[in-house]
mmCIF file of C-alpha atoms in Angstrom:
data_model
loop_
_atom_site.group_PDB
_atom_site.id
_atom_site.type_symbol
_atom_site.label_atom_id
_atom_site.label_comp_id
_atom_site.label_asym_id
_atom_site.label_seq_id
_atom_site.Cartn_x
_atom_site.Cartn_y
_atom_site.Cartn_z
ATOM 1 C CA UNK O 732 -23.363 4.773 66.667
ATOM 2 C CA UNK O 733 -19.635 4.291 67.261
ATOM 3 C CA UNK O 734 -18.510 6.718 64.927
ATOM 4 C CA UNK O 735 -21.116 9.514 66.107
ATOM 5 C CA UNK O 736 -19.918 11.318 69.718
ATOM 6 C CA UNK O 737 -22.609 13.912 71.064
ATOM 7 C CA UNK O 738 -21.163 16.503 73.702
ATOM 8 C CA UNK O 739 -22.998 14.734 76.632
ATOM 9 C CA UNK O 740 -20.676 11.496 76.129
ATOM 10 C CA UNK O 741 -17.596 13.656 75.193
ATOM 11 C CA UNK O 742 -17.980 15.388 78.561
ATOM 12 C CA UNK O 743 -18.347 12.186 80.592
ATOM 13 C CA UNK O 744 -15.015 11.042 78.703
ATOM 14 C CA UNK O 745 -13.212 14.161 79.648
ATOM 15 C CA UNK O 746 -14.127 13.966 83.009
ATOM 16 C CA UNK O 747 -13.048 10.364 83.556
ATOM 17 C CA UNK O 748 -10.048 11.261 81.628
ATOM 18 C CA UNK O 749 -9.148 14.348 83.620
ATOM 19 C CA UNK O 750 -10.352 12.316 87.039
ATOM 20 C CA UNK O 751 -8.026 10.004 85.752
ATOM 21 C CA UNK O 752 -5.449 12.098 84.756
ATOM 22 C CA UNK O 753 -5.138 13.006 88.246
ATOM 23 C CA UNK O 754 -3.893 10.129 89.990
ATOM 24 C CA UNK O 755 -1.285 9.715 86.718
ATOM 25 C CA UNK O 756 0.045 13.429 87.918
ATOM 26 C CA UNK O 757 0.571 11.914 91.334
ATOM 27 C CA UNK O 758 2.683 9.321 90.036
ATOM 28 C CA UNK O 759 4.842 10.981 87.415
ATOM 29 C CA UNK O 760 5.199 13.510 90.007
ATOM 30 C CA UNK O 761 6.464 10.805 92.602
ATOM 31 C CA UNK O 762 9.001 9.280 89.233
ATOM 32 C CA UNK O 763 10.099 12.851 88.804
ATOM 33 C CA UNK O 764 10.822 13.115 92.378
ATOM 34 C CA UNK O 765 12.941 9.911 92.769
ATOM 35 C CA UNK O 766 14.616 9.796 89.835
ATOM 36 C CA UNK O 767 16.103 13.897 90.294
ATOM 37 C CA UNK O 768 17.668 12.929 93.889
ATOM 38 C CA UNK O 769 18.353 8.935 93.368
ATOM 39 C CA UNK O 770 18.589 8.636 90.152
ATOM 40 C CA UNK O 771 16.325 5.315 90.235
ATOM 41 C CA UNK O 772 13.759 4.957 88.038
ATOM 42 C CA UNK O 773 10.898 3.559 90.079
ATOM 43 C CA UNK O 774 9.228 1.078 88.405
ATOM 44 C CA UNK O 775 6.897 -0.587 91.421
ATOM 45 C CA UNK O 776 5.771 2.774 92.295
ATOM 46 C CA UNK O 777 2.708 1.540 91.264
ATOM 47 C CA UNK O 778 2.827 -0.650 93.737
ATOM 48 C CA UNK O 779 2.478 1.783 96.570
ATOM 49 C CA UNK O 780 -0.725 2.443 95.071
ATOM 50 C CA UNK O 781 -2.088 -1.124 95.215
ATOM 51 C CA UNK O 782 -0.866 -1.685 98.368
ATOM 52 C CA UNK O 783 -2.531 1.171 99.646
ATOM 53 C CA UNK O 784 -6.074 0.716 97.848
ATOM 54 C CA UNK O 785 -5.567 -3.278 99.696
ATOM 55 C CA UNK O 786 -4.539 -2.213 102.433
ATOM 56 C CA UNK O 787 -7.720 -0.028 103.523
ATOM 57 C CA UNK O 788 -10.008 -3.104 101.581
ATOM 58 C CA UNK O 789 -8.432 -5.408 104.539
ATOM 59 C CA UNK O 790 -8.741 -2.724 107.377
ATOM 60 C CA UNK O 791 -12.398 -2.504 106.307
ATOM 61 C CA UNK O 792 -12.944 -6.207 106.697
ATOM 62 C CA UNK O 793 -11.647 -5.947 110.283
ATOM 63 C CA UNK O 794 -8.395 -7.878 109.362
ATOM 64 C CA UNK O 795 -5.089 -7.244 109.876
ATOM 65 C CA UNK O 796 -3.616 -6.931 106.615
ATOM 66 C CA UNK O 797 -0.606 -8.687 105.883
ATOM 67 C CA UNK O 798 1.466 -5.449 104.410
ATOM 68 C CA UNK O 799 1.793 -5.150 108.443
ATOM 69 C CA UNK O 800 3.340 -8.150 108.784
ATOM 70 C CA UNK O 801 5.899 -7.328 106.042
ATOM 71 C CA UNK O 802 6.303 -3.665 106.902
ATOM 72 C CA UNK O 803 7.737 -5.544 110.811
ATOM 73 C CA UNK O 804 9.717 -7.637 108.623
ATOM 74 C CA UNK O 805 11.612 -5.348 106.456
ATOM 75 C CA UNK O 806 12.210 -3.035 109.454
ATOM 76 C CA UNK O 807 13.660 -5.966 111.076
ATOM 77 C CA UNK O 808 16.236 -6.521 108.110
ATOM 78 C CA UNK O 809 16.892 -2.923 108.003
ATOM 79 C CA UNK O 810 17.902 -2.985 111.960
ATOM 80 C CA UNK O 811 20.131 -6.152 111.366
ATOM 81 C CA UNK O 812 22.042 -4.330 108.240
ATOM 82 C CA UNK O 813 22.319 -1.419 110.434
ATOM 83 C CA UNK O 814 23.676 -3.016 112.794
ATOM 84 C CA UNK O 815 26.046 -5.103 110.851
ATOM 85 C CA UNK O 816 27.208 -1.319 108.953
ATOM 86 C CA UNK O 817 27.903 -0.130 112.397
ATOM 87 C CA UNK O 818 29.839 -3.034 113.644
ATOM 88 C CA UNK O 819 32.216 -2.799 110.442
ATOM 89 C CA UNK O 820 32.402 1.131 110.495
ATOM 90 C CA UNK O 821 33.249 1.755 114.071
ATOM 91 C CA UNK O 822 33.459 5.530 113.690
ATOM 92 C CA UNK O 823 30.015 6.201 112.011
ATOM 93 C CA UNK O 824 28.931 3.618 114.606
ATOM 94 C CA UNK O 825 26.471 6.100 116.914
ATOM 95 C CA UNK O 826 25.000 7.868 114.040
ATOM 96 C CA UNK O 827 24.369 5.278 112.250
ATOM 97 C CA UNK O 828 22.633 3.021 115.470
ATOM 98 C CA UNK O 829 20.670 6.593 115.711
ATOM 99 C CA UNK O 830 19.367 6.778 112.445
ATOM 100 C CA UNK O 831 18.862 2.727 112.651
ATOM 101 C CA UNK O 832 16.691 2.893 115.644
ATOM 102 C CA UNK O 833 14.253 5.802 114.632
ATOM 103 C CA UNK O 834 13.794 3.545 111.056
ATOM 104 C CA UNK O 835 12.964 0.523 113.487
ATOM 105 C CA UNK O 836 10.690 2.492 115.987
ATOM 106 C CA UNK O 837 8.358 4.053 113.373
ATOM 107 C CA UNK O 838 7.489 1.036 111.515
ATOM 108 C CA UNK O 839 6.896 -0.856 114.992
ATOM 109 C CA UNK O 840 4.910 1.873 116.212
ATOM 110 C CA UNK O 841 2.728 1.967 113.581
ATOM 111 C CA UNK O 842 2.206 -1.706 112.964
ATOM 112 C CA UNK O 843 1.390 -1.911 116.829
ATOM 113 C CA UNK O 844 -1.291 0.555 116.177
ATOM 114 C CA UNK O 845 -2.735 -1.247 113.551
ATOM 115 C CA UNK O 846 -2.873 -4.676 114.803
ATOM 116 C CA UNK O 847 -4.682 -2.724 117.724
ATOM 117 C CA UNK O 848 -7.252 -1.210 115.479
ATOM 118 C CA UNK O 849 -7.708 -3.409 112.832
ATOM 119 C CA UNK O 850 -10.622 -5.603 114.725
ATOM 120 C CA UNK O 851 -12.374 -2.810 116.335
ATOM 121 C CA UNK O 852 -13.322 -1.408 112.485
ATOM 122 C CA UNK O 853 -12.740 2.309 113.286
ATOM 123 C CA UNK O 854 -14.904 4.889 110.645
ATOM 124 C CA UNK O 855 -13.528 4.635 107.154
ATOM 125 C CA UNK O 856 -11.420 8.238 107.795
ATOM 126 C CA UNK O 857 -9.446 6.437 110.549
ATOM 127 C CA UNK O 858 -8.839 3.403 108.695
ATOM 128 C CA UNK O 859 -7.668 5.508 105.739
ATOM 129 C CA UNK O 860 -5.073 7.205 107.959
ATOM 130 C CA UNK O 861 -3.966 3.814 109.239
ATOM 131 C CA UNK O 862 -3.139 3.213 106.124
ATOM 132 C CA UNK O 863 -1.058 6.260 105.018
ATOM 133 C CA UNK O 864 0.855 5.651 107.991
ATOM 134 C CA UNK O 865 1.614 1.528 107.272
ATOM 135 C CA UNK O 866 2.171 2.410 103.321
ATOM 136 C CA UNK O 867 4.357 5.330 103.695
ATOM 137 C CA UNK O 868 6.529 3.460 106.482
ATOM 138 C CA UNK O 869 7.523 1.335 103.371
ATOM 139 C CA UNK O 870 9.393 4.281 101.315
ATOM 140 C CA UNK O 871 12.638 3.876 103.366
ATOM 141 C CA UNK O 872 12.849 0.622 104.270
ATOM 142 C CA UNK O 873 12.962 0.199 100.704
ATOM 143 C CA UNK O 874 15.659 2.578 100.076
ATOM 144 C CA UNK O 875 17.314 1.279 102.808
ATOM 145 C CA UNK O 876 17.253 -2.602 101.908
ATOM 146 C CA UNK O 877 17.493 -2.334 97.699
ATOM 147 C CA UNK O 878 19.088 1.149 97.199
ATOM 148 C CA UNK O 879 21.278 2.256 99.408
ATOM 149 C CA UNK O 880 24.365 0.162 98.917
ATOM 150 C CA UNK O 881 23.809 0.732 95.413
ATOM 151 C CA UNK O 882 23.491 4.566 96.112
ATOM 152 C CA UNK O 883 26.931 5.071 93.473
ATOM 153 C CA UNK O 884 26.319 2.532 90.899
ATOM 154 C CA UNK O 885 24.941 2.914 87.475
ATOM 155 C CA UNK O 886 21.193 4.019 86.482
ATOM 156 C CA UNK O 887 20.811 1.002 84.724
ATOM 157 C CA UNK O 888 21.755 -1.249 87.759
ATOM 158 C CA UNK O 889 19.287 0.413 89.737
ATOM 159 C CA UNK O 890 16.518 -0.062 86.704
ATOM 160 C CA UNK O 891 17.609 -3.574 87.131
ATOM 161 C CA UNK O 892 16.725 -3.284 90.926
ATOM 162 C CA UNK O 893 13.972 -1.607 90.574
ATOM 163 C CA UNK O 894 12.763 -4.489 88.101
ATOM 164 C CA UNK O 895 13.474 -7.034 90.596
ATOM 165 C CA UNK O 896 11.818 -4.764 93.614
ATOM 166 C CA UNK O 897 8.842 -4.825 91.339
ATOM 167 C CA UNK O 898 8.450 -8.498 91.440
ATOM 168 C CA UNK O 899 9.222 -8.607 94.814
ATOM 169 C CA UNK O 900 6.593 -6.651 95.583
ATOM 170 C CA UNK O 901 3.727 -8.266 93.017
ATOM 171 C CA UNK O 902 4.249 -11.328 94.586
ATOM 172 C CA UNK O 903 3.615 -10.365 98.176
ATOM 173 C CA UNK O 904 0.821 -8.913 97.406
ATOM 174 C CA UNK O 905 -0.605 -11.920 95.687
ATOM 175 C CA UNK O 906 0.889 -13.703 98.966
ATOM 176 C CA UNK O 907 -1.171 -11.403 101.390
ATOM 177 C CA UNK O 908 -4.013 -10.369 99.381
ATOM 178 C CA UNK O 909 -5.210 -13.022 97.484
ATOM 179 C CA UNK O 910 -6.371 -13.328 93.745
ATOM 180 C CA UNK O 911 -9.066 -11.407 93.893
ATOM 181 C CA UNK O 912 -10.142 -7.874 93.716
ATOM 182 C CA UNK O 913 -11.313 -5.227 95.916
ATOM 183 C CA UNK O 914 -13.321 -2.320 95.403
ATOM 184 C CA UNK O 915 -13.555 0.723 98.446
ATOM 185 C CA UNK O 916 -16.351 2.506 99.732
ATOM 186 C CA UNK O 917 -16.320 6.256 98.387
ATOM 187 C CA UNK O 918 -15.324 8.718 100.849
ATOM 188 C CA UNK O 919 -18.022 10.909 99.399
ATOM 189 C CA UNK O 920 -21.551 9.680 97.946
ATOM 190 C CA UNK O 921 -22.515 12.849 96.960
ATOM 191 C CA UNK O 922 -23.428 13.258 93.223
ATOM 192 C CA UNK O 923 -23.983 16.548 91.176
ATOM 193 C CA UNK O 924 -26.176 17.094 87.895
ATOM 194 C CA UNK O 925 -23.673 19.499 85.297
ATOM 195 C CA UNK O 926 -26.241 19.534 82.039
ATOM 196 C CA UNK O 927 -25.186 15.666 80.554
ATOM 197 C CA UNK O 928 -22.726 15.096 82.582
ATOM 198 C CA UNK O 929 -22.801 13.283 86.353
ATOM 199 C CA UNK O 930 -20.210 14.340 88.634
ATOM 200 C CA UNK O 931 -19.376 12.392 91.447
ATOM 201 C CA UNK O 932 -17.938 13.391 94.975
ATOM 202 C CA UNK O 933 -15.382 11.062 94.698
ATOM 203 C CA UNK O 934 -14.123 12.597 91.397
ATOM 204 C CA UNK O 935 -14.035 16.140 93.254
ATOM 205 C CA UNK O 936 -12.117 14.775 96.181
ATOM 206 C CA UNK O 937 -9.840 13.144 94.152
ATOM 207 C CA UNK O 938 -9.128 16.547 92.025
ATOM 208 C CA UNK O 939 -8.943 18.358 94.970
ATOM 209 C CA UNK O 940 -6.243 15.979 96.887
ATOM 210 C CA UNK O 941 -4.275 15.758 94.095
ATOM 211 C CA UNK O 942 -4.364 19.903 93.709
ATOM 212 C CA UNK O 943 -3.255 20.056 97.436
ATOM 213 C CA UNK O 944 -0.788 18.002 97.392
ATOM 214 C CA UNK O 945 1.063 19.177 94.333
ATOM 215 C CA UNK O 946 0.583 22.830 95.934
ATOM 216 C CA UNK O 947 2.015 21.121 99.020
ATOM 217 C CA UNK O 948 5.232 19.892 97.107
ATOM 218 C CA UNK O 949 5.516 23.129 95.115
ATOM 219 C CA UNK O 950 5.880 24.520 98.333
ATOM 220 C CA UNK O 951 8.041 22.464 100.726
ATOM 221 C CA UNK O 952 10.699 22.588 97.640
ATOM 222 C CA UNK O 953 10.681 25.977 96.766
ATOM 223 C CA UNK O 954 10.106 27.513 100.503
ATOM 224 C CA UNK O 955 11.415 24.945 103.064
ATOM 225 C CA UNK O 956 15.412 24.346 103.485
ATOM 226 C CA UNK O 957 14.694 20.642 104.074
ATOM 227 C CA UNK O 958 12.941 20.703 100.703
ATOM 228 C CA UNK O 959 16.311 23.494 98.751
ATOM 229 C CA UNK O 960 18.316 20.181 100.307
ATOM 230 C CA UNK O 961 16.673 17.461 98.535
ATOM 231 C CA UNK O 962 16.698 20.087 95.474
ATOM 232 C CA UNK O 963 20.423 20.486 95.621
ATOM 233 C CA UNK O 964 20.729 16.636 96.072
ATOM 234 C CA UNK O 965 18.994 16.615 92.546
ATOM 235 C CA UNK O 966 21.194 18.968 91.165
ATOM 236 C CA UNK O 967 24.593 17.637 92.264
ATOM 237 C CA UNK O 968 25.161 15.056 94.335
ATOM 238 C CA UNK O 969 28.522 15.524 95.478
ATOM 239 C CA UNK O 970 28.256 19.132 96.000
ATOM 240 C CA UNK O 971 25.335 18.545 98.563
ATOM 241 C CA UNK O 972 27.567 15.705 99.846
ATOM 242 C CA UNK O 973 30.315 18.173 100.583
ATOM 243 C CA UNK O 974 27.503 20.963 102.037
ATOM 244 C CA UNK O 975 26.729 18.414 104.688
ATOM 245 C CA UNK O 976 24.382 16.827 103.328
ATOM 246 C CA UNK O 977 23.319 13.050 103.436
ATOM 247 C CA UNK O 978 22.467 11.460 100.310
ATOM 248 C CA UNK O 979 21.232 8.534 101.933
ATOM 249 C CA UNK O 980 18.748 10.547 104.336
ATOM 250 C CA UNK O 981 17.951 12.572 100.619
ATOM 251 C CA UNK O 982 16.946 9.064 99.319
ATOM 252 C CA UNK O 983 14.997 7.893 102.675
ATOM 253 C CA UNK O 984 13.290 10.909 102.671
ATOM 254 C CA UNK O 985 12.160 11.001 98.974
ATOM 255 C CA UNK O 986 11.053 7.340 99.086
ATOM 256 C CA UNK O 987 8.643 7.940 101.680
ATOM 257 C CA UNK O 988 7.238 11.025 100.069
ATOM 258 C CA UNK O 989 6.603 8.552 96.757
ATOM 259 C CA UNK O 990 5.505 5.988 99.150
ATOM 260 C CA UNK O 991 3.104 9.035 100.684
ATOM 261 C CA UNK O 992 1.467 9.968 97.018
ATOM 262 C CA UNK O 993 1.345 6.161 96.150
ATOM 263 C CA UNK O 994 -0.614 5.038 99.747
ATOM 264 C CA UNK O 995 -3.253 8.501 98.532
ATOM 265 C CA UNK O 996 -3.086 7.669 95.427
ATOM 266 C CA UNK O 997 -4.550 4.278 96.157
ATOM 267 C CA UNK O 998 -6.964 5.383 98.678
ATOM 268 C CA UNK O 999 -8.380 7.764 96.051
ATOM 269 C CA UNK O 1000 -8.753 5.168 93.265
ATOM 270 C CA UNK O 1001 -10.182 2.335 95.044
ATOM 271 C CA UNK O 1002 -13.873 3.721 95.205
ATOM 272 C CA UNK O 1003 -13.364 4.212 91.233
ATOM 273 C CA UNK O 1004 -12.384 0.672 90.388
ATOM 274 C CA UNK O 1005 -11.930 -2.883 91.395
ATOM 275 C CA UNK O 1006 -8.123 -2.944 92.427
ATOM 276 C CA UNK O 1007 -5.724 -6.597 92.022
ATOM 277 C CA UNK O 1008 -2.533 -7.472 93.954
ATOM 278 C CA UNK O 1009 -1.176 -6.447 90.368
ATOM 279 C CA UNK O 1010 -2.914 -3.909 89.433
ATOM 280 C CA UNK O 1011 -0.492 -1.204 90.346
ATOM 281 C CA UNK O 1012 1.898 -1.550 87.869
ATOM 282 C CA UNK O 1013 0.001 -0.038 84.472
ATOM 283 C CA UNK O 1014 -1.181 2.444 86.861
ATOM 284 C CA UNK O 1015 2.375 3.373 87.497
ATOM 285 C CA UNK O 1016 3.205 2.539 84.497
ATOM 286 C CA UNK O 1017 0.996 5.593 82.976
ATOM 287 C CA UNK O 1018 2.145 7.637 85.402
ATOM 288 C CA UNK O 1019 5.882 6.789 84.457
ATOM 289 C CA UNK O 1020 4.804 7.802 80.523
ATOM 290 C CA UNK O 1021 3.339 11.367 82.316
ATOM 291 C CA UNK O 1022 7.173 11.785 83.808
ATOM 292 C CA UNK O 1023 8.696 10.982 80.237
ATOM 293 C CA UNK O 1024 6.691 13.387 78.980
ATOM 294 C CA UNK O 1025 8.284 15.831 81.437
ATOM 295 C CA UNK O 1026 11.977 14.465 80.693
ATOM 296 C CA UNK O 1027 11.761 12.758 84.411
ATOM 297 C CA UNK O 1028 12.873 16.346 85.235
ATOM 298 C CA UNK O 1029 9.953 18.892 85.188
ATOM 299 C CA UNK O 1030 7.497 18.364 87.175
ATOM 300 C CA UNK O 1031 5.046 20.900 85.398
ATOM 301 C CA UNK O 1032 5.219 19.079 82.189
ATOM 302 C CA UNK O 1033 4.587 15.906 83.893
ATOM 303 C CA UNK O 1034 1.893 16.716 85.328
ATOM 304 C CA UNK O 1035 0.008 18.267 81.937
ATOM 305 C CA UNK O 1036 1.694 14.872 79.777
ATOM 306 C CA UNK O 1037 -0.405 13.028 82.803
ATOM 307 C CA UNK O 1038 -3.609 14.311 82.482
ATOM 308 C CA UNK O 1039 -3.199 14.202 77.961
ATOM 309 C CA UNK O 1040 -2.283 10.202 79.037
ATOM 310 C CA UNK O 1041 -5.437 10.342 81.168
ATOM 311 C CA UNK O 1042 -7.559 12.063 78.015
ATOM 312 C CA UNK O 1043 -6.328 9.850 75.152
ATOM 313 C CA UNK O 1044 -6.812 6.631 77.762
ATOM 314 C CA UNK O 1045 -10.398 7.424 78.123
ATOM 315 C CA UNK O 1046 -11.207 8.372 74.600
ATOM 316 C CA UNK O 1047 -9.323 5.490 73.554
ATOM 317 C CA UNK O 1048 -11.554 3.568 75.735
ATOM 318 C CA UNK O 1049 -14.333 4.673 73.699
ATOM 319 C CA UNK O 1050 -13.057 3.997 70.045
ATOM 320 C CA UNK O 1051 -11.415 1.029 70.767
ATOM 321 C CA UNK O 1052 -12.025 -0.112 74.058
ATOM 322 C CA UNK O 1053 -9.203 -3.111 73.295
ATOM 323 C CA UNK O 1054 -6.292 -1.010 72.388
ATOM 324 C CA UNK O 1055 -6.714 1.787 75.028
ATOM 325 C CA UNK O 1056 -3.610 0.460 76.840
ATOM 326 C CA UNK O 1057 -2.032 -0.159 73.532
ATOM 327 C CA UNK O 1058 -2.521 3.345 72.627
ATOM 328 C CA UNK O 1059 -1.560 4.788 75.678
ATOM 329 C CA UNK O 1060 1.826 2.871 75.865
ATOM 330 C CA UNK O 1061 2.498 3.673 72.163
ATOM 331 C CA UNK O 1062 2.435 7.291 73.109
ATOM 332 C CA UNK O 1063 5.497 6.991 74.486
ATOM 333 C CA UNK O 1064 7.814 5.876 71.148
ATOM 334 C CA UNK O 1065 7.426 9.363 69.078
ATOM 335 C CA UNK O 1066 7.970 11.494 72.754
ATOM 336 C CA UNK O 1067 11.454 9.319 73.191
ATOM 337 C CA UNK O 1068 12.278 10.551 69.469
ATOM 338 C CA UNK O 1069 11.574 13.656 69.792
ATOM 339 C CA UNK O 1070 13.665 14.200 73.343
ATOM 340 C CA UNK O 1071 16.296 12.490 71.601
ATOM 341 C CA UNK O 1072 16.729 14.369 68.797
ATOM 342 C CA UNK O 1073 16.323 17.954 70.842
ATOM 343 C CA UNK O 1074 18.639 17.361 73.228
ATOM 344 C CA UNK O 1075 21.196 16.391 70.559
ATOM 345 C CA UNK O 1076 21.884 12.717 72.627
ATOM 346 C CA UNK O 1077 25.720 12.697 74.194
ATOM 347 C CA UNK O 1078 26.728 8.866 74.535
ATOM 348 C CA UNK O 1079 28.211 7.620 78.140
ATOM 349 C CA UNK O 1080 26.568 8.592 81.372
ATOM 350 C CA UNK O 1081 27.903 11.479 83.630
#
């Protein structure tokens, strides 16, 4: 039977693999996005997504969930190295107190809210906004804390952060979720006959977020001047350095917009499987294959290589149930190759 595929199971694959697939484009998207204006490959964006998926799993117990707790924390270091730049750098001094006290405010004002709301278990919609709001408050303070000193150095020292701020950020989960897994209510119950194959409403929501929001990003970079900024940043930083403007802001900025499709990205998986404090990493992780695919520069490409990853992870499910992340992750070797050899490799880094 193992060998044989009818349509009816083929289409059921395709549609996990497509469903799937989404969420991957998401991510790569989010890799594609860092890496062109920071240059940092973001390993523990996956971890936006777990904390996100946890997050709302702790909201709908009527707790307050301990990413809260850390999100007051980190804005608290952020203030004190704010402070202690603005001490040191007398002339910057305003500014920078400026910029330090709108990173403070947000993060209080939105962990205030939540400790408010958390016991009074608003409707699942509310919660879910909650959310968005306490995960994407993370995307600068982590800028802020890991990257931004290190805004000049090396890509590989900030792979070598962004190993360590993947750690980091495994183990507080474990710390404030627990070992065990959570699974969300759907956001949508509904289900739809198509012939064999059973589509759920959760599977359209999450194809239509996903559409939205890459139409949304198509469109704040190609039509907004906030969004040409962040562009130029990619391009060359110290040309949009010398235009006015701030790479650091750049970097803030993009972080919370890959902190943004992580927190969604989590809320949209959650109904679709049991999430761990851990759990975000191979989902990044395939998502980070999708952006290799696209040279961690196109953000077309990346989005296609995600939903192939999402296609040969769920066939590969079905043929070999025990090698589908094998198979996935071996993808990756003969893409490398081949971008190596067509873009005629330079040594040294410019």
């Amino acid at each position: 039977m193992g060998s044989l595929m009818d349509i009816s199971i083929a289409g059921i694959l395709m549609l996990d693999g497509m469903t799937n697939g989404a969420i991957y484009a998401l991510l790569g998207l989010a890799t594609v996005l860092v890496f062109a204006v920071t240059r940092v490959i973001f390993i523990p964006q996956g971890e936006f997504v777990a904390y996100g998926a946890l997050t709302l799993a702790i909201f709908q117990t009527g707790q307050i969930p301990g990413t809260v707790w850390l999100l007051l924390l980190m804005a608290v270091l952020a203030a004190v190295l704010d402070v202690r730049q603005a001490w040191q750098h007398t002339r910057n001094a305003p500014k920078t107190l400026k910029e330090g006290t709108v990173r403070l405010l947000v993060p209080a004002v939105v962990s205030a809210l939540s400790i408010w709301a958390a016991p009074r278990q608003f409707p699942l919609l509310v919660q879910a906004l909650l959310t968005v709001c306490v995960v994407t408050s993370f995307g600068p303070l982590v800028y802020r804390l890991a990257y931004q000193s290190l805004a000049d150095a090396s890509s590989l020292v900030l792979l070598i952060v962004s190993v360590g701020v993947h750690f980091a950020m495994t183990g507080l989960g474990l710390l404030f979720f627990g070992a065990e897994g959570f699974r969300n209510p759907s956001f949508w119950d509904a289900r739809f006959n198509l012939s064999a194959v059973n589509l759920s409403g959760q599977a359209i929501i999450i194809a239509g977020v996903s559409l939205a929001l890459m139409g949304l990003l198509w469109q704040f970079f190609e039509r907004t001047l906030y969004g040409k900024a962040l562009r130029a940043t990619a391009v060359n930083r110290l040309g949009a350095r010398l235009m006015g403007i701030s790479s650091h802001a750049a970097g803030q900025s993009t972080f919370a917009m890959a902190a943004l499709i992580g927190a969604l990205s989590g809320l949209l998986i959650g109904p679709t499987t049991t999430v761990f404090y851990d759990s975000g990493f191979l989902i990044g992780l395939k998502g980070f294959v999708a952006a290799v695919i696209g040279g961690l520069s196109s953000y077309p490409v990346a989005a296609v290589g995600a939903l192939f990853v999402g296609l040969v992870e769920a066939f590969g499910s079905y043929w070999a149930s025990a090698f589908k992340e094998v198979i996935v992750f071996t993808l990756i070797l003969p893409i490398l190759l081949w971008r190596s050899v067509a873009s005629g490799h330079s040594g040294g880094e410019h």
